[in-house]
Amino acid sequence: EEEEDQQEEEHKGAQEEEEDQEEKEHKGAQEHKEEEEDQQDQQDQQEKEHKGAQEEEEDQQDQQDQEHKGAQEEEEDQQDQQDQQEKEHKGAQEEEEDQQDQQDQQEKEHKGAQEEERRRKINKRRRSGREGTQRSPGGGRRSGREGTQ
C-alpha cells in the first residue's frame, strides 16, 4: 500500500509538473504572441505616420508646383501682353512712317509737278518771246513785246 501511495504520489507529481510545464509553455507562447502583435501594431503605426507625413509632403509639393505654375503662367501672360503691345506700337509706328513716306512722296510729286509747270511757263515765255522778236536792221535783237502792237 505504501508502495502504491508512493507510485501514486510520483505519478501525481509528474502529472502536475507536466501540467505546470504545459501551462508555462502556453503562457510563454501567449506572451510571445502578444509581444509580436504589439510590435506589429507599433510598426503599423509608424508606417501610418510615415505615410501621412509623405502624403503631407506630396500635398505641399503639389501646392508649390501649382503656385509656381500659376506664377509662371501669369509671367507668360504678362510677357505675351507686352509683346502684343510692342507689336501694336511697332505697327502704329510703321503705319505712321508709311503715312509720312506717302506724304513725302505726294509733296515730292507736287513739287515735281510745280517745277514742271514753272519750266513749261518759262519755255512758253521763251517761245512766245522768240516768235515776237524780229531782226532789227542793226543786227541786234528786239523783244517781241516791244515790237508788237
PDB file of N, CA and C in Angstrom, residues 22-69:
ATOM      1  N   GLU A  22       3.371  22.599 -19.250  1.00  0.00           N
ATOM      2  CA  GLU A  22       2.486  22.939 -20.376  1.00  0.00           C
ATOM      3  C   GLU A  22       1.928  24.352 -20.212  1.00  0.00           C
ATOM      4  N   GLU A  23       1.487  24.622 -18.960  1.00  0.00           N
ATOM      5  CA  GLU A  23       0.907  25.942 -18.668  1.00  0.00           C
ATOM      6  C   GLU A  23       1.962  27.025 -18.901  1.00  0.00           C
ATOM      7  N   LYS A  24       3.158  26.769 -18.439  1.00  0.00           N
ATOM      8  CA  LYS A  24       4.267  27.688 -18.595  1.00  0.00           C
ATOM      9  C   LYS A  24       4.538  27.944 -20.082  1.00  0.00           C
ATOM     10  N   GLU A  25       4.602  26.835 -20.838  1.00  0.00           N
ATOM     11  CA  GLU A  25       4.860  26.948 -22.283  1.00  0.00           C
ATOM     12  C   GLU A  25       3.748  27.719 -22.973  1.00  0.00           C
ATOM     13  N   HIS A  26       2.510  27.386 -22.584  1.00  0.00           N
ATOM     14  CA  HIS A  26       1.339  28.053 -23.182  1.00  0.00           C
ATOM     15  C   HIS A  26       1.378  29.543 -22.871  1.00  0.00           C
ATOM     16  N   LYS A  27       1.691  29.845 -21.606  1.00  0.00           N
ATOM     17  CA  LYS A  27       1.784  31.230 -21.156  1.00  0.00           C
ATOM     18  C   LYS A  27       2.906  31.944 -21.912  1.00  0.00           C
ATOM     19  N   GLY A  28       4.052  31.280 -22.052  1.00  0.00           N
ATOM     20  CA  GLY A  28       5.188  31.844 -22.788  1.00  0.00           C
ATOM     21  C   GLY A  28       4.827  32.103 -24.242  1.00  0.00           C
ATOM     22  N   ALA A  29       4.143  31.137 -24.857  1.00  0.00           N
ATOM     23  CA  ALA A  29       3.721  31.283 -26.258  1.00  0.00           C
ATOM     24  C   ALA A  29       2.743  32.444 -26.376  1.00  0.00           C
ATOM     25  N   GLN A  30       1.835  32.525 -25.398  1.00  0.00           N
ATOM     26  CA  GLN A  30       0.841  33.600 -25.380  1.00  0.00           C
ATOM     27  C   GLN A  30       1.534  34.957 -25.266  1.00  0.00           C
ATOM     28  N   GLU A  31       2.492  35.056 -24.338  1.00  0.00           N
ATOM     29  CA  GLU A  31       3.231  36.307 -24.154  1.00  0.00           C
ATOM     30  C   GLU A  31       4.013  36.667 -25.417  1.00  0.00           C
ATOM     31  N   HIS A  32       4.620  35.656 -26.023  1.00  0.00           N
ATOM     32  CA  HIS A  32       5.392  35.860 -27.248  1.00  0.00           C
ATOM     33  C   HIS A  32       4.472  36.383 -28.357  1.00  0.00           C
ATOM     34  N   LYS A  33       3.290  35.765 -28.437  1.00  0.00           N
ATOM     35  CA  LYS A  33       2.294  36.152 -29.442  1.00  0.00           C
ATOM     36  C   LYS A  33       1.866  37.616 -29.226  1.00  0.00           C
ATOM     37  N   GLU A  34       1.600  37.962 -27.976  1.00  0.00           N
ATOM     38  CA  GLU A  34       1.183  39.327 -27.645  1.00  0.00           C
ATOM     39  C   GLU A  34       2.300  40.328 -27.956  1.00  0.00           C
ATOM     40  N   GLU A  35       3.525  39.921 -27.667  1.00  0.00           N
ATOM     41  CA  GLU A  35       4.679  40.768 -27.941  1.00  0.00           C
ATOM     42  C   GLU A  35       4.800  41.031 -29.452  1.00  0.00           C
ATOM     43  N   GLU A  36       4.620  39.951 -30.214  1.00  0.00           N
ATOM     44  CA  GLU A  36       4.668  40.060 -31.681  1.00  0.00           C
ATOM     45  C   GLU A  36       3.578  40.994 -32.186  1.00  0.00           C
ATOM     46  N   GLU A  37       2.382  40.844 -31.621  1.00  0.00           N
ATOM     47  CA  GLU A  37       1.246  41.690 -32.023  1.00  0.00           C
ATOM     48  C   GLU A  37       1.530  43.154 -31.685  1.00  0.00           C
ATOM     49  N   ASP A  38       2.100  43.388 -30.508  1.00  0.00           N
ATOM     50  CA  ASP A  38       2.453  44.749 -30.097  1.00  0.00           C
ATOM     51  C   ASP A  38       3.457  45.357 -31.077  1.00  0.00           C
ATOM     52  N   GLN A  39       4.464  44.545 -31.425  1.00  0.00           N
ATOM     53  CA  GLN A  39       5.469  45.020 -32.380  1.00  0.00           C
ATOM     54  C   GLN A  39       4.822  45.342 -33.719  1.00  0.00           C
ATOM     55  N   GLN A  40       3.912  44.469 -34.163  1.00  0.00           N
ATOM     56  CA  GLN A  40       3.212  44.680 -35.447  1.00  0.00           C
ATOM     57  C   GLN A  40       2.392  45.968 -35.390  1.00  0.00           C
ATOM     58  N   ASP A  41       1.680  46.160 -34.257  1.00  0.00           N
ATOM     59  CA  ASP A  41       0.873  47.377 -34.088  1.00  0.00           C
ATOM     60  C   ASP A  41       1.757  48.616 -34.164  1.00  0.00           C
ATOM     61  N   GLN A  42       2.905  48.527 -33.485  1.00  0.00           N
ATOM     62  CA  GLN A  42       3.844  49.652 -33.463  1.00  0.00           C
ATOM     63  C   GLN A  42       4.344  49.946 -34.891  1.00  0.00           C
ATOM     64  N   GLN A  43       4.677  48.874 -35.592  1.00  0.00           N
ATOM     65  CA  GLN A  43       5.173  49.002 -36.968  1.00  0.00           C
ATOM     66  C   GLN A  43       4.096  49.626 -37.861  1.00  0.00           C
ATOM     67  N   ASP A  44       2.862  49.125 -37.711  1.00  0.00           N
ATOM     68  CA  ASP A  44       1.740  49.662 -38.495  1.00  0.00           C
ATOM     69  C   ASP A  44       1.572  51.154 -38.213  1.00  0.00           C
ATOM     70  N   GLN A  45       1.672  51.513 -36.933  1.00  0.00           N
ATOM     71  CA  GLN A  45       1.518  52.912 -36.519  1.00  0.00           C
ATOM     72  C   GLN A  45       2.595  53.780 -37.177  1.00  0.00           C
ATOM     73  N   GLN A  46       3.839  53.284 -37.134  1.00  0.00           N
ATOM     74  CA  GLN A  46       4.951  54.025 -37.732  1.00  0.00           C
ATOM     75  C   GLN A  46       4.748  54.201 -39.244  1.00  0.00           C
ATOM     76  N   GLU A  47       4.330  53.124 -39.902  1.00  0.00           N
ATOM     77  CA  GLU A  47       4.089  53.175 -41.354  1.00  0.00           C
ATOM     78  C   GLU A  47       2.990  54.183 -41.660  1.00  0.00           C
ATOM     79  N   LYS A  48       1.942  54.148 -40.821  1.00  0.00           N
ATOM     80  CA  LYS A  48       0.810  55.062 -40.998  1.00  0.00           C
ATOM     81  C   LYS A  48       1.286  56.517 -40.875  1.00  0.00           C
ATOM     82  N   GLU A  49       2.105  56.762 -39.829  1.00  0.00           N
ATOM     83  CA  GLU A  49       2.636  58.110 -39.607  1.00  0.00           C
ATOM     84  C   GLU A  49       3.541  58.525 -40.760  1.00  0.00           C
ATOM     85  N   HIS A  50       4.381  57.606 -41.209  1.00  0.00           N
ATOM     86  CA  HIS A  50       5.304  57.889 -42.315  1.00  0.00           C
ATOM     87  C   HIS A  50       4.509  58.201 -43.582  1.00  0.00           C
ATOM     88  N   LYS A  51       3.485  57.370 -43.805  1.00  0.00           N
ATOM     89  CA  LYS A  51       2.634  57.556 -44.986  1.00  0.00           C
ATOM     90  C   LYS A  51       1.931  58.915 -44.914  1.00  0.00           C
ATOM     91  N   GLY A  52       1.457  59.235 -43.717  1.00  0.00           N
ATOM     92  CA  GLY A  52       0.786  60.527 -43.514  1.00  0.00           C
ATOM     93  C   GLY A  52       1.731  61.675 -43.798  1.00  0.00           C
ATOM     94  N   ALA A  53       2.966  61.566 -43.272  1.00  0.00           N
ATOM     95  CA  ALA A  53       3.967  62.618 -43.468  1.00  0.00           C
ATOM     96  C   ALA A  53       4.319  62.723 -44.954  1.00  0.00           C
ATOM     97  N   GLN A  54       4.421  61.570 -45.590  1.00  0.00           N
ATOM     98  CA  GLN A  54       4.755  61.527 -47.021  1.00  0.00           C
ATOM     99  C   GLN A  54       3.655  62.196 -47.846  1.00  0.00           C
ATOM    100  N   GLU A  55       2.412  61.846 -47.515  1.00  0.00           N
ATOM    101  CA  GLU A  55       1.270  62.436 -48.232  1.00  0.00           C
ATOM    102  C   GLU A  55       1.232  63.948 -48.030  1.00  0.00           C
ATOM    103  N   GLU A  56       1.500  64.369 -46.802  1.00  0.00           N
ATOM    104  CA  GLU A  56       1.510  65.797 -46.484  1.00  0.00           C
ATOM    105  C   GLU A  56       2.581  66.506 -47.311  1.00  0.00           C
ATOM    106  N   GLU A  57       3.760  65.853 -47.378  1.00  0.00           N
ATOM    107  CA  GLU A  57       4.874  66.390 -48.159  1.00  0.00           C
ATOM    108  C   GLU A  57       4.475  66.512 -49.634  1.00  0.00           C
ATOM    109  N   GLU A  58       3.833  65.451 -50.146  1.00  0.00           N
ATOM    110  CA  GLU A  58       3.393  65.447 -51.544  1.00  0.00           C
ATOM    111  C   GLU A  58       2.364  66.548 -51.784  1.00  0.00           C
ATOM    112  N   ASP A  59       1.449  66.712 -50.825  1.00  0.00           N
ATOM    113  CA  ASP A  59       0.439  67.768 -50.943  1.00  0.00           C
ATOM    114  C   ASP A  59       1.099  69.137 -51.014  1.00  0.00           C
ATOM    115  N   GLN A  60       2.082  69.339 -50.116  1.00  0.00           N
ATOM    116  CA  GLN A  60       2.798  70.619 -50.111  1.00  0.00           C
ATOM    117  C   GLN A  60       3.515  70.825 -51.436  1.00  0.00           C
ATOM    118  N   GLN A  61       4.148  69.756 -51.917  1.00  0.00           N
ATOM    119  CA  GLN A  61       4.869  69.830 -53.194  1.00  0.00           C
ATOM    120  C   GLN A  61       3.907  70.181 -54.318  1.00  0.00           C
ATOM    121  N   ASP A  62       2.744  69.514 -54.317  1.00  0.00           N
ATOM    122  CA  ASP A  62       1.718  69.788 -55.345  1.00  0.00           C
ATOM    123  C   ASP A  62       1.298  71.245 -55.286  1.00  0.00           C
ATOM    124  N   GLN A  63       1.083  71.728 -54.060  1.00  0.00           N
ATOM    125  CA  GLN A  63       0.655  73.113 -53.877  1.00  0.00           C
ATOM    126  C   GLN A  63       1.722  74.075 -54.402  1.00  0.00           C
ATOM    127  N   GLN A  64       2.989  73.784 -54.033  1.00  0.00           N
ATOM    128  CA  GLN A  64       4.095  74.630 -54.504  1.00  0.00           C
ATOM    129  C   GLN A  64       4.175  74.603 -56.028  1.00  0.00           C
ATOM    130  N   ASP A  65       4.055  73.394 -56.595  1.00  0.00           N
ATOM    131  CA  ASP A  65       4.101  73.252 -58.051  1.00  0.00           C
ATOM    132  C   ASP A  65       2.984  74.063 -58.680  1.00  0.00           C
ATOM    133  N   GLN A  66       1.800  73.954 -58.073  1.00  0.00           N
ATOM    134  CA  GLN A  66       0.626  74.657 -58.588  1.00  0.00           C
ATOM    135  C   GLN A  66       0.855  76.169 -58.547  1.00  0.00           C
ATOM    136  N   GLU A  67       1.360  76.643 -57.394  1.00  0.00           N
ATOM    137  CA  GLU A  67       1.620  78.075 -57.235  1.00  0.00           C
ATOM    138  C   GLU A  67       2.687  78.533 -58.219  1.00  0.00           C
ATOM    139  N   HIS A  68       3.736  77.718 -58.358  1.00  0.00           N
ATOM    140  CA  HIS A  68       4.825  78.049 -59.286  1.00  0.00           C
ATOM    141  C   HIS A  68       4.291  78.102 -60.709  1.00  0.00           C
ATOM    142  N   LYS A  69       3.458  77.107 -61.039  1.00  0.00           N
ATOM    143  CA  LYS A  69       2.864  77.032 -62.376  1.00  0.00           C
ATOM    144  C   LYS A  69       2.001  78.269 -62.623  1.00  0.00           C
TER     145      LYS A  69
END
